[in-house]
Amino acid sequence: MKPLLGMEVAELREELGPGQPEFRARQVYHALYGERVDDLARISTLPAPMRRDFAATHTVGLPKLACRYESSDGTKRYLLELEDRRTIEAVLMPEPGRDTICISTQVGCPVDCKFCMTALMGLERNLTAGEIVGQVLFVARDNGLLEETGRLNIVMMGMGEPLLNLASVIKATRLLTDPDGVGLSPRRITLSTSGIIPKIVELGEQPVRPKLAISLNASTEEQRRELMPITRKYSLKDLLAACKAYPLRTWEKLTFEYVLLKGVNDTDADARRVVKLLSHLDAKVNLIALNPGPGIQFETPDAERVVSFQAIVRRAMPCFVRKPRGRDIFAACGQLKRTEAVSGLPLTGTAR
């Protein structure tokens, strides 16, 4: 059975077979992304015989639920199974007035950030555009969010380095933002990268693209090289130059994410260096106190240290502290590693 999610109109027309008019492909496209059907038999605009024949050889391509974990703060972590039985994770973070779905772009991650549990997995493979879009549709459907796209935010901050799967990420973004597709605003989709400089340039050339967030996490070249070995290939100096040249749209700023590690990169001197590094950019900073987990050899800084760091940075630019969500179910930033249970931290999951 061939999955249809991830296909655009021209591809769907080919799947329908020779002699089919384009409007038939558009009917299927609208059903997949606009109506968000989960069963091809429900595409009522197609003639019954065509629907039956099409459903015999094709499937929508949504992921399957392997397990769902629910946090005391309302966060939900989804373990989703793909066609090849590999699993990925997506997270729903509901808040008053908006809902955020954090999605994966790869199975695992090849970027060896020392404070991230996903890095311990290594990379298994890239996701297709359909597998990226499918996470959004699955989680939104499971929570009754499909008719409220105006309050839905998507962050590509789950498993993987999005810029190392850029073609699929951009195609998924087109489908998610197409008014005839899922219909989200580009302002509501954010991509987070460790800093793959050539791909940042390529991203900036795309007519339809997510907002860009950079994982900074250090105030010096040497410090970043220790925490994020990717810096050995793409230096902090060159990364900041690429950020300076990045073609921001009139309504956007660059976002820099900074994971605070106790006694490592969280001093007032670090904060002042961050200000100096970013002073020439139209940027804001999101601070993330480390979300701990097994296999991670760092500690979370005290709340007072986080406040002090923020106070220094926000004198120069907008600076926010990201509220930890779902730590008790390993759903917070940097914790996605398909964790099922940890000694001393029991998880309550709803299995498929």
mmCIF file of C-alpha atoms in Angstrom:
data_model
loop_
_atom_site.group_PDB
_atom_site.id
_atom_site.type_symbol
_atom_site.label_atom_id
_atom_site.label_comp_id
_atom_site.label_asym_id
_atom_site.label_seq_id
_atom_site.Cartn_x
_atom_site.Cartn_y
_atom_site.Cartn_z
ATOM 1 C CA MET A 1 0.000 0.000 0.000
ATOM 2 C CA LYS A 2 1.474 3.318 -1.065
ATOM 3 C CA PRO A 3 1.070 6.280 1.337
ATOM 4 C CA LEU A 4 -0.298 9.529 -0.110
ATOM 5 C CA LEU A 5 0.620 11.986 2.652
ATOM 6 C CA GLY A 6 3.522 14.122 1.455
ATOM 7 C CA MET A 7 2.364 14.212 -2.164
ATOM 8 C CA GLU A 8 1.497 17.432 -3.956
ATOM 9 C CA VAL A 9 -1.120 17.807 -6.692
ATOM 10 C CA ALA A 10 1.126 16.790 -9.615
ATOM 11 C CA GLU A 11 2.230 13.643 -7.781
ATOM 12 C CA LEU A 12 -1.331 12.731 -6.868
ATOM 13 C CA ARG A 13 -2.364 13.107 -10.494
ATOM 14 C CA GLU A 14 0.254 10.510 -11.448
ATOM 15 C CA GLU A 15 -1.009 8.173 -8.737
ATOM 16 C CA LEU A 16 -4.567 8.409 -10.054
ATOM 17 C CA GLY A 17 -3.349 7.061 -13.371
ATOM 18 C CA PRO A 18 -3.414 8.241 -16.990
ATOM 19 C CA GLY A 19 -6.440 10.063 -18.322
ATOM 20 C CA GLN A 20 -7.570 11.492 -14.982
ATOM 21 C CA PRO A 21 -8.210 15.259 -15.033
ATOM 22 C CA GLU A 22 -6.309 17.504 -12.648
ATOM 23 C CA PHE A 23 -9.446 18.341 -10.684
ATOM 24 C CA ARG A 24 -9.550 14.745 -9.455
ATOM 25 C CA ALA A 25 -6.038 15.122 -8.036
ATOM 26 C CA ARG A 26 -7.090 18.377 -6.403
ATOM 27 C CA GLN A 27 -10.060 16.621 -4.827
ATOM 28 C CA VAL A 28 -7.732 14.052 -3.285
ATOM 29 C CA TYR A 29 -5.294 16.777 -2.201
ATOM 30 C CA HIS A 30 -8.045 18.746 -0.478
ATOM 31 C CA ALA A 31 -9.351 15.607 1.227
ATOM 32 C CA LEU A 32 -5.886 14.713 2.574
ATOM 33 C CA TYR A 33 -4.811 18.127 3.813
ATOM 34 C CA GLY A 34 -7.914 20.322 3.928
ATOM 35 C CA GLU A 35 -10.458 17.807 5.209
ATOM 36 C CA ARG A 36 -7.739 15.648 6.871
ATOM 37 C CA VAL A 37 -9.395 12.321 6.097
ATOM 38 C CA ASP A 38 -7.912 9.253 7.759
ATOM 39 C CA ASP A 39 -9.507 6.796 5.313
ATOM 40 C CA LEU A 40 -9.496 7.076 1.510
ATOM 41 C CA ALA A 41 -12.978 5.565 1.431
ATOM 42 C CA ARG A 42 -14.204 8.837 2.953
ATOM 43 C CA ILE A 43 -13.251 10.974 -0.062
ATOM 44 C CA SER A 44 -16.870 11.534 -1.047
ATOM 45 C CA THR A 45 -16.007 13.732 -4.046
ATOM 46 C CA LEU A 46 -14.549 10.765 -5.928
ATOM 47 C CA PRO A 47 -16.835 8.316 -7.754
ATOM 48 C CA ALA A 48 -17.378 5.160 -5.688
ATOM 49 C CA PRO A 49 -15.561 2.798 -8.100
ATOM 50 C CA MET A 50 -12.508 5.098 -8.247
ATOM 51 C CA ARG A 51 -12.524 5.439 -4.489
ATOM 52 C CA ARG A 52 -12.647 1.680 -4.069
ATOM 53 C CA ASP A 53 -9.873 1.001 -6.573
ATOM 54 C CA PHE A 54 -7.669 3.753 -5.156
ATOM 55 C CA ALA A 55 -8.128 2.539 -1.574
ATOM 56 C CA ALA A 56 -7.099 -0.963 -2.628
ATOM 57 C CA THR A 57 -3.598 0.182 -3.606
ATOM 58 C CA HIS A 58 -3.017 3.309 -1.505
ATOM 59 C CA THR A 59 -3.319 4.490 2.081
ATOM 60 C CA VAL A 60 -3.443 7.927 3.692
ATOM 61 C CA GLY A 61 -0.118 7.272 5.421
ATOM 62 C CA LEU A 62 -0.767 8.515 8.950
ATOM 63 C CA PRO A 63 1.541 7.130 11.658
ATOM 64 C CA LYS A 64 0.219 4.625 14.182
ATOM 65 C CA LEU A 65 0.066 5.217 17.910
ATOM 66 C CA ALA A 66 2.564 3.052 19.771
ATOM 67 C CA CYS A 67 2.146 4.799 23.120
ATOM 68 C CA ARG A 68 0.885 8.046 24.584
ATOM 69 C CA TYR A 69 2.278 9.526 27.811
ATOM 70 C CA GLU A 70 0.437 12.264 29.703
ATOM 71 C CA SER A 71 2.161 14.702 32.044
ATOM 72 C CA SER A 72 0.796 16.262 35.188
ATOM 73 C CA ASP A 73 1.070 19.647 33.404
ATOM 74 C CA GLY A 74 -1.112 18.576 30.442
ATOM 75 C CA THR A 75 1.729 17.834 28.023
ATOM 76 C CA LYS A 76 1.360 14.691 25.912
ATOM 77 C CA ARG A 77 4.258 12.714 24.441
ATOM 78 C CA TYR A 78 3.447 10.498 21.485
ATOM 79 C CA LEU A 79 5.499 7.500 20.433
ATOM 80 C CA LEU A 80 4.471 7.029 16.792
ATOM 81 C CA GLU A 81 5.167 4.039 14.602
ATOM 82 C CA LEU A 82 6.059 4.480 10.927
ATOM 83 C CA GLU A 83 5.477 2.109 8.014
ATOM 84 C CA ASP A 84 8.867 0.430 8.508
ATOM 85 C CA ARG A 85 8.139 -0.106 12.232
ATOM 86 C CA ARG A 86 10.629 2.546 13.301
ATOM 87 C CA THR A 87 9.340 4.958 15.929
ATOM 88 C CA ILE A 88 9.566 8.700 16.434
ATOM 89 C CA GLU A 89 8.203 11.137 18.974
ATOM 90 C CA ALA A 90 5.942 14.170 18.843
ATOM 91 C CA VAL A 91 4.813 16.309 21.771
ATOM 92 C CA LEU A 92 1.688 18.377 22.345
ATOM 93 C CA MET A 93 1.995 21.358 24.699
ATOM 94 C CA PRO A 94 -1.439 22.913 25.315
ATOM 95 C CA GLU A 95 -1.659 26.434 26.709
ATOM 96 C CA PRO A 96 -4.450 28.975 27.111
ATOM 97 C CA GLY A 97 -5.038 30.517 23.697
ATOM 98 C CA ARG A 98 -2.650 28.277 21.762
ATOM 99 C CA ASP A 99 -1.423 24.748 21.280
ATOM 100 C CA THR A 100 2.096 23.785 20.207
ATOM 101 C CA ILE A 101 3.058 20.518 18.530
ATOM 102 C CA CYS A 102 6.754 19.651 18.595
ATOM 103 C CA ILE A 103 7.571 17.280 15.726
ATOM 104 C CA SER A 104 10.534 15.209 14.562
ATOM 105 C CA THR A 105 12.307 15.446 11.206
ATOM 106 C CA GLN A 106 14.589 12.412 11.523
ATOM 107 C CA VAL A 107 14.556 9.071 13.335
ATOM 108 C CA GLY A 108 17.241 9.861 15.899
ATOM 109 C CA CYS A 109 19.819 12.579 15.298
ATOM 110 C CA PRO A 110 23.375 12.692 13.901
ATOM 111 C CA VAL A 111 24.383 15.858 15.777
ATOM 112 C CA ASP A 112 26.182 14.861 18.963
ATOM 113 C CA CYS A 113 25.107 17.634 21.338
ATOM 114 C CA LYS A 114 26.362 16.581 24.769
ATOM 115 C CA PHE A 115 23.315 17.758 26.724
ATOM 116 C CA CYS A 116 20.644 16.088 24.541
ATOM 117 C CA MET A 117 19.218 12.600 25.041
ATOM 118 C CA THR A 118 18.236 12.263 21.368
ATOM 119 C CA ALA A 119 21.933 12.491 20.450
ATOM 120 C CA LEU A 120 22.513 9.217 22.301
ATOM 121 C CA MET A 121 20.425 7.421 19.662
ATOM 122 C CA GLY A 122 22.466 8.370 16.625
ATOM 123 C CA LEU A 123 20.702 8.643 13.259
ATOM 124 C CA GLU A 124 18.526 5.877 11.824
ATOM 125 C CA ARG A 125 17.071 7.711 8.804
ATOM 126 C CA ASN A 126 15.440 10.873 7.494
ATOM 127 C CA LEU A 127 11.669 11.292 7.571
ATOM 128 C CA THR A 128 9.658 11.867 4.419
ATOM 129 C CA ALA A 129 7.552 14.994 3.992
ATOM 130 C CA GLY A 130 4.496 12.825 4.576
ATOM 131 C CA GLU A 131 5.884 11.480 7.853
ATOM 132 C CA ILE A 132 6.549 15.049 9.009
ATOM 133 C CA VAL A 133 3.066 16.282 8.080
ATOM 134 C CA GLY A 134 1.544 13.077 9.439
ATOM 135 C CA GLN A 135 2.717 13.871 12.965
ATOM 136 C CA VAL A 136 0.877 17.192 12.893
ATOM 137 C CA LEU A 137 -2.326 15.646 11.554
ATOM 138 C CA PHE A 138 -2.223 12.701 13.965
ATOM 139 C CA VAL A 139 -1.653 14.755 17.121
ATOM 140 C CA ALA A 140 -4.101 17.464 16.043
ATOM 141 C CA ARG A 141 -6.778 14.856 15.294
ATOM 142 C CA ASP A 142 -6.197 13.067 18.606
ATOM 143 C CA ASN A 143 -6.825 16.319 20.473
ATOM 144 C CA GLY A 144 -9.613 17.840 18.389
ATOM 145 C CA LEU A 145 -7.420 20.628 17.022
ATOM 146 C CA LEU A 146 -8.016 20.197 13.288
ATOM 147 C CA GLU A 147 -10.562 22.986 13.064
ATOM 148 C CA GLU A 148 -8.500 25.444 15.121
ATOM 149 C CA THR A 149 -5.423 26.008 12.958
ATOM 150 C CA GLY A 150 -5.392 29.687 13.960
ATOM 151 C CA ARG A 151 -4.148 28.736 17.439
ATOM 152 C CA LEU A 152 -1.833 25.916 16.406
ATOM 153 C CA ASN A 153 1.963 26.313 16.435
ATOM 154 C CA ILE A 154 4.427 23.799 14.989
ATOM 155 C CA VAL A 155 8.034 23.567 16.143
ATOM 156 C CA MET A 156 10.514 21.301 14.372
ATOM 157 C CA MET A 157 12.473 20.743 17.552
ATOM 158 C CA GLY A 158 11.852 17.047 18.179
ATOM 159 C CA MET A 159 14.130 14.269 17.046
ATOM 160 C CA GLY A 160 16.661 15.198 14.398
ATOM 161 C CA GLU A 161 18.478 18.105 12.743
ATOM 162 C CA PRO A 162 15.903 19.596 10.325
ATOM 163 C CA LEU A 163 18.473 21.196 8.024
ATOM 164 C CA LEU A 164 20.021 17.793 7.318
ATOM 165 C CA ASN A 165 16.645 16.786 5.883
ATOM 166 C CA LEU A 166 15.888 20.114 4.264
ATOM 167 C CA ALA A 167 14.104 18.939 1.093
ATOM 168 C CA SER A 168 11.505 17.012 3.099
ATOM 169 C CA VAL A 169 11.193 19.827 5.651
ATOM 170 C CA ILE A 170 10.513 22.431 2.963
ATOM 171 C CA LYS A 171 8.018 20.219 1.154
ATOM 172 C CA ALA A 172 6.226 19.540 4.447
ATOM 173 C CA THR A 173 6.166 23.284 5.156
ATOM 174 C CA ARG A 174 4.531 23.951 1.783
ATOM 175 C CA LEU A 175 1.822 21.400 2.560
ATOM 176 C CA LEU A 176 1.281 22.728 6.078
ATOM 177 C CA THR A 177 1.011 26.361 4.941
ATOM 178 C CA ASP A 178 -0.909 25.924 1.668
ATOM 179 C CA PRO A 179 -4.359 27.547 2.073
ATOM 180 C CA ASP A 180 -5.732 24.599 0.083
ATOM 181 C CA GLY A 181 -3.728 22.240 2.299
ATOM 182 C CA VAL A 182 -3.489 22.312 6.090
ATOM 183 C CA GLY A 183 -3.649 26.108 6.061
ATOM 184 C CA LEU A 184 -1.240 27.155 8.812
ATOM 185 C CA SER A 185 0.526 30.510 8.718
ATOM 186 C CA PRO A 186 4.320 30.426 8.143
ATOM 187 C CA ARG A 187 4.526 32.606 11.248
ATOM 188 C CA ARG A 188 3.381 29.595 13.266
ATOM 189 C CA ILE A 189 6.089 27.151 12.157
ATOM 190 C CA THR A 190 9.622 27.253 13.578
ATOM 191 C CA LEU A 191 12.664 25.176 12.653
ATOM 192 C CA SER A 192 15.504 24.702 15.142
ATOM 193 C CA THR A 193 19.031 23.963 13.936
ATOM 194 C CA SER A 194 22.394 23.318 15.523
ATOM 195 C CA GLY A 195 23.907 25.548 12.828
ATOM 196 C CA ILE A 196 24.439 23.812 9.465
ATOM 197 C CA ILE A 197 25.706 26.910 7.646
ATOM 198 C CA PRO A 198 25.280 25.885 3.963
ATOM 199 C CA LYS A 199 21.747 24.742 4.693
ATOM 200 C CA ILE A 200 20.918 27.985 6.513
ATOM 201 C CA VAL A 201 21.815 29.793 3.302
ATOM 202 C CA GLU A 202 19.666 27.367 1.299
ATOM 203 C CA LEU A 203 16.764 27.769 3.709
ATOM 204 C CA GLY A 204 16.858 31.537 3.275
ATOM 205 C CA GLU A 205 16.418 31.111 -0.478
ATOM 206 C CA GLN A 206 13.124 29.224 -0.132
ATOM 207 C CA PRO A 207 9.948 31.176 -0.957
ATOM 208 C CA VAL A 208 8.016 29.218 1.678
ATOM 209 C CA ARG A 209 9.944 28.404 4.829
ATOM 210 C CA PRO A 210 9.610 28.147 8.619
ATOM 211 C CA LYS A 211 11.019 30.705 11.012
ATOM 212 C CA LEU A 212 14.630 30.041 11.972
ATOM 213 C CA ALA A 213 15.869 29.246 15.478
ATOM 214 C CA ILE A 214 19.571 28.651 16.201
ATOM 215 C CA SER A 215 20.802 26.491 19.083
ATOM 216 C CA LEU A 216 23.613 28.632 20.512
ATOM 217 C CA ASN A 217 24.229 27.099 23.954
ATOM 218 C CA ALA A 218 27.657 28.646 24.485
ATOM 219 C CA SER A 219 29.271 32.051 24.734
ATOM 220 C CA THR A 220 32.661 31.181 23.227
ATOM 221 C CA GLU A 221 33.974 29.142 20.315
ATOM 222 C CA GLU A 222 35.839 26.758 22.637
ATOM 223 C CA GLN A 223 32.856 26.229 24.911
ATOM 224 C CA ARG A 224 30.525 25.528 21.997
ATOM 225 C CA ARG A 225 32.997 23.095 20.458
ATOM 226 C CA GLU A 226 32.923 21.031 23.641
ATOM 227 C CA LEU A 227 29.143 21.065 23.976
ATOM 228 C CA MET A 228 28.280 20.858 20.275
ATOM 229 C CA PRO A 229 30.953 19.076 18.223
ATOM 230 C CA ILE A 230 29.249 20.317 15.015
ATOM 231 C CA THR A 231 31.112 23.578 15.715
ATOM 232 C CA ARG A 232 34.342 21.871 14.660
ATOM 233 C CA LYS A 233 32.934 21.900 11.130
ATOM 234 C CA TYR A 234 30.801 25.050 11.292
ATOM 235 C CA SER A 235 32.462 27.620 13.537
ATOM 236 C CA LEU A 236 30.564 29.998 15.772
ATOM 237 C CA LYS A 237 32.119 32.955 13.941
ATOM 238 C CA ASP A 238 30.924 31.705 10.551
ATOM 239 C CA LEU A 239 27.532 30.779 11.963
ATOM 240 C CA LEU A 240 26.961 34.306 13.235
ATOM 241 C CA ALA A 241 28.050 35.693 9.855
ATOM 242 C CA ALA A 242 25.474 33.466 8.154
ATOM 243 C CA CYS A 243 22.842 34.698 10.597
ATOM 244 C CA LYS A 244 23.742 38.297 9.820
ATOM 245 C CA ALA A 245 23.266 37.608 6.087
ATOM 246 C CA TYR A 246 20.031 35.656 6.556
ATOM 247 C CA PRO A 247 17.099 37.326 4.720
ATOM 248 C CA LEU A 248 14.586 37.948 7.498
ATOM 249 C CA ARG A 249 11.035 38.731 6.485
ATOM 250 C CA THR A 250 9.589 42.037 7.703
ATOM 251 C CA TRP A 251 7.738 40.386 10.557
ATOM 252 C CA GLU A 252 10.407 38.038 11.936
ATOM 253 C CA LYS A 253 13.429 37.949 14.196
ATOM 254 C CA LEU A 254 16.062 35.276 14.548
ATOM 255 C CA THR A 255 15.631 33.172 17.649
ATOM 256 C CA PHE A 256 18.662 31.929 19.573
ATOM 257 C CA GLU A 257 18.133 29.056 21.983
ATOM 258 C CA TYR A 258 20.488 28.689 24.917
ATOM 259 C CA VAL A 259 20.446 25.625 27.155
ATOM 260 C CA LEU A 260 21.798 26.594 30.570
ATOM 261 C CA LEU A 261 24.080 24.014 32.180
ATOM 262 C CA LYS A 262 24.968 24.424 35.835
ATOM 263 C CA GLY A 263 28.520 25.654 36.317
ATOM 264 C CA VAL A 264 29.327 25.320 32.607
ATOM 265 C CA ASN A 265 27.754 28.119 30.539
ATOM 266 C CA ASP A 266 25.454 29.907 32.981
ATOM 267 C CA THR A 267 27.613 32.630 34.545
ATOM 268 C CA ASP A 268 27.017 36.370 34.319
ATOM 269 C CA ALA A 269 30.159 36.558 32.192
ATOM 270 C CA ASP A 270 28.591 34.070 29.780
ATOM 271 C CA ALA A 271 25.483 36.232 29.600
ATOM 272 C CA ARG A 272 27.519 39.330 28.782
ATOM 273 C CA ARG A 273 29.386 37.428 26.053
ATOM 274 C CA VAL A 274 26.066 36.266 24.568
ATOM 275 C CA VAL A 275 24.946 39.886 24.366
ATOM 276 C CA LYS A 276 28.162 40.828 22.595
ATOM 277 C CA LEU A 277 27.865 37.923 20.141
ATOM 278 C CA LEU A 278 24.291 38.809 19.157
ATOM 279 C CA SER A 279 24.387 42.591 19.416
ATOM 280 C CA HIS A 280 24.551 43.102 15.631
ATOM 281 C CA LEU A 281 21.574 40.825 14.900
ATOM 282 C CA ASP A 282 17.819 41.347 14.935
ATOM 283 C CA ALA A 283 17.287 38.592 17.446
ATOM 284 C CA LYS A 284 15.658 37.318 20.595
ATOM 285 C CA VAL A 285 16.928 34.703 23.050
ATOM 286 C CA ASN A 286 15.103 31.758 24.586
ATOM 287 C CA LEU A 287 16.757 30.366 27.709
ATOM 288 C CA ILE A 288 16.205 26.700 28.560
ATOM 289 C CA ALA A 289 17.321 25.376 31.927
ATOM 290 C CA LEU A 290 18.657 21.887 31.228
ATOM 291 C CA ASN A 291 16.028 19.160 31.216
ATOM 292 C CA PRO A 292 17.911 16.274 32.854
ATOM 293 C CA GLY A 293 17.858 12.642 31.823
ATOM 294 C CA PRO A 294 19.799 9.373 31.989
ATOM 295 C CA GLY A 295 23.098 9.494 30.140
ATOM 296 C CA ILE A 296 23.412 13.284 30.419
ATOM 297 C CA GLN A 297 26.371 14.384 32.550
ATOM 298 C CA PHE A 298 25.197 17.933 33.281
ATOM 299 C CA GLU A 299 22.975 19.493 35.945
ATOM 300 C CA THR A 300 20.139 22.000 35.868
ATOM 301 C CA PRO A 301 21.096 25.446 37.182
ATOM 302 C CA ASP A 302 19.337 27.005 40.145
ATOM 303 C CA ALA A 303 16.366 29.245 39.363
ATOM 304 C CA GLU A 304 18.242 32.288 40.708
ATOM 305 C CA ARG A 305 21.054 31.699 38.223
ATOM 306 C CA VAL A 306 18.569 31.547 35.339
ATOM 307 C CA VAL A 307 16.957 34.811 36.461
ATOM 308 C CA SER A 308 20.325 36.545 36.725
ATOM 309 C CA PHE A 309 21.374 35.368 33.255
ATOM 310 C CA GLN A 310 18.090 36.545 31.756
ATOM 311 C CA ALA A 311 18.316 39.948 33.423
ATOM 312 C CA ILE A 312 21.681 40.646 31.789
ATOM 313 C CA VAL A 313 20.623 39.544 28.308
ATOM 314 C CA ARG A 314 17.252 41.287 28.321
ATOM 315 C CA ARG A 315 18.901 44.681 28.876
ATOM 316 C CA ALA A 316 20.086 44.380 25.268
ATOM 317 C CA MET A 317 17.432 42.273 23.527
ATOM 318 C CA PRO A 318 14.243 40.330 24.169
ATOM 319 C CA CYS A 319 15.038 37.322 26.354
ATOM 320 C CA PHE A 320 12.599 34.712 27.583
ATOM 321 C CA VAL A 321 12.849 31.670 29.826
ATOM 322 C CA ARG A 322 11.158 28.658 28.285
ATOM 323 C CA LYS A 323 8.924 27.017 30.847
ATOM 324 C CA PRO A 324 9.774 23.297 31.126
ATOM 325 C CA ARG A 325 6.893 21.136 29.943
ATOM 326 C CA GLY A 326 6.477 17.415 30.403
ATOM 327 C CA ARG A 327 9.692 16.706 32.293
ATOM 328 C CA ASP A 328 7.955 13.945 34.261
ATOM 329 C CA ILE A 329 7.277 12.008 31.037
ATOM 330 C CA PHE A 330 10.543 12.868 29.262
ATOM 331 C CA ALA A 331 8.770 15.164 26.809
ATOM 332 C CA ALA A 332 10.777 18.339 27.451
ATOM 333 C CA CYS A 333 13.360 19.869 25.139
ATOM 334 C CA GLY A 334 16.356 17.552 24.798
ATOM 335 C CA GLN A 335 14.629 14.557 26.404
ATOM 336 C CA LEU A 336 13.206 12.745 23.382
ATOM 337 C CA LYS A 337 14.767 9.297 23.263
ATOM 338 C CA ARG A 338 11.765 6.968 23.061
ATOM 339 C CA THR A 339 12.001 6.496 26.832
ATOM 340 C CA GLU A 340 9.478 3.985 28.198
ATOM 341 C CA ALA A 341 10.382 3.827 31.872
ATOM 342 C CA VAL A 342 13.185 5.017 34.123
ATOM 343 C CA SER A 343 13.989 3.840 37.626
ATOM 344 C CA GLY A 344 12.522 6.261 40.110
ATOM 345 C CA LEU A 345 10.552 8.081 37.420
ATOM 346 C CA PRO A 346 7.625 5.817 36.488
ATOM 347 C CA LEU A 347 5.731 6.803 33.361
ATOM 348 C CA THR A 348 2.014 6.275 32.869
ATOM 349 C CA GLY A 349 1.337 5.540 29.225
ATOM 350 C CA THR A 350 -1.712 4.621 27.197
ATOM 351 C CA ALA A 351 -0.612 1.898 24.833
ATOM 352 C CA ARG A 352 -1.975 1.381 21.358
#
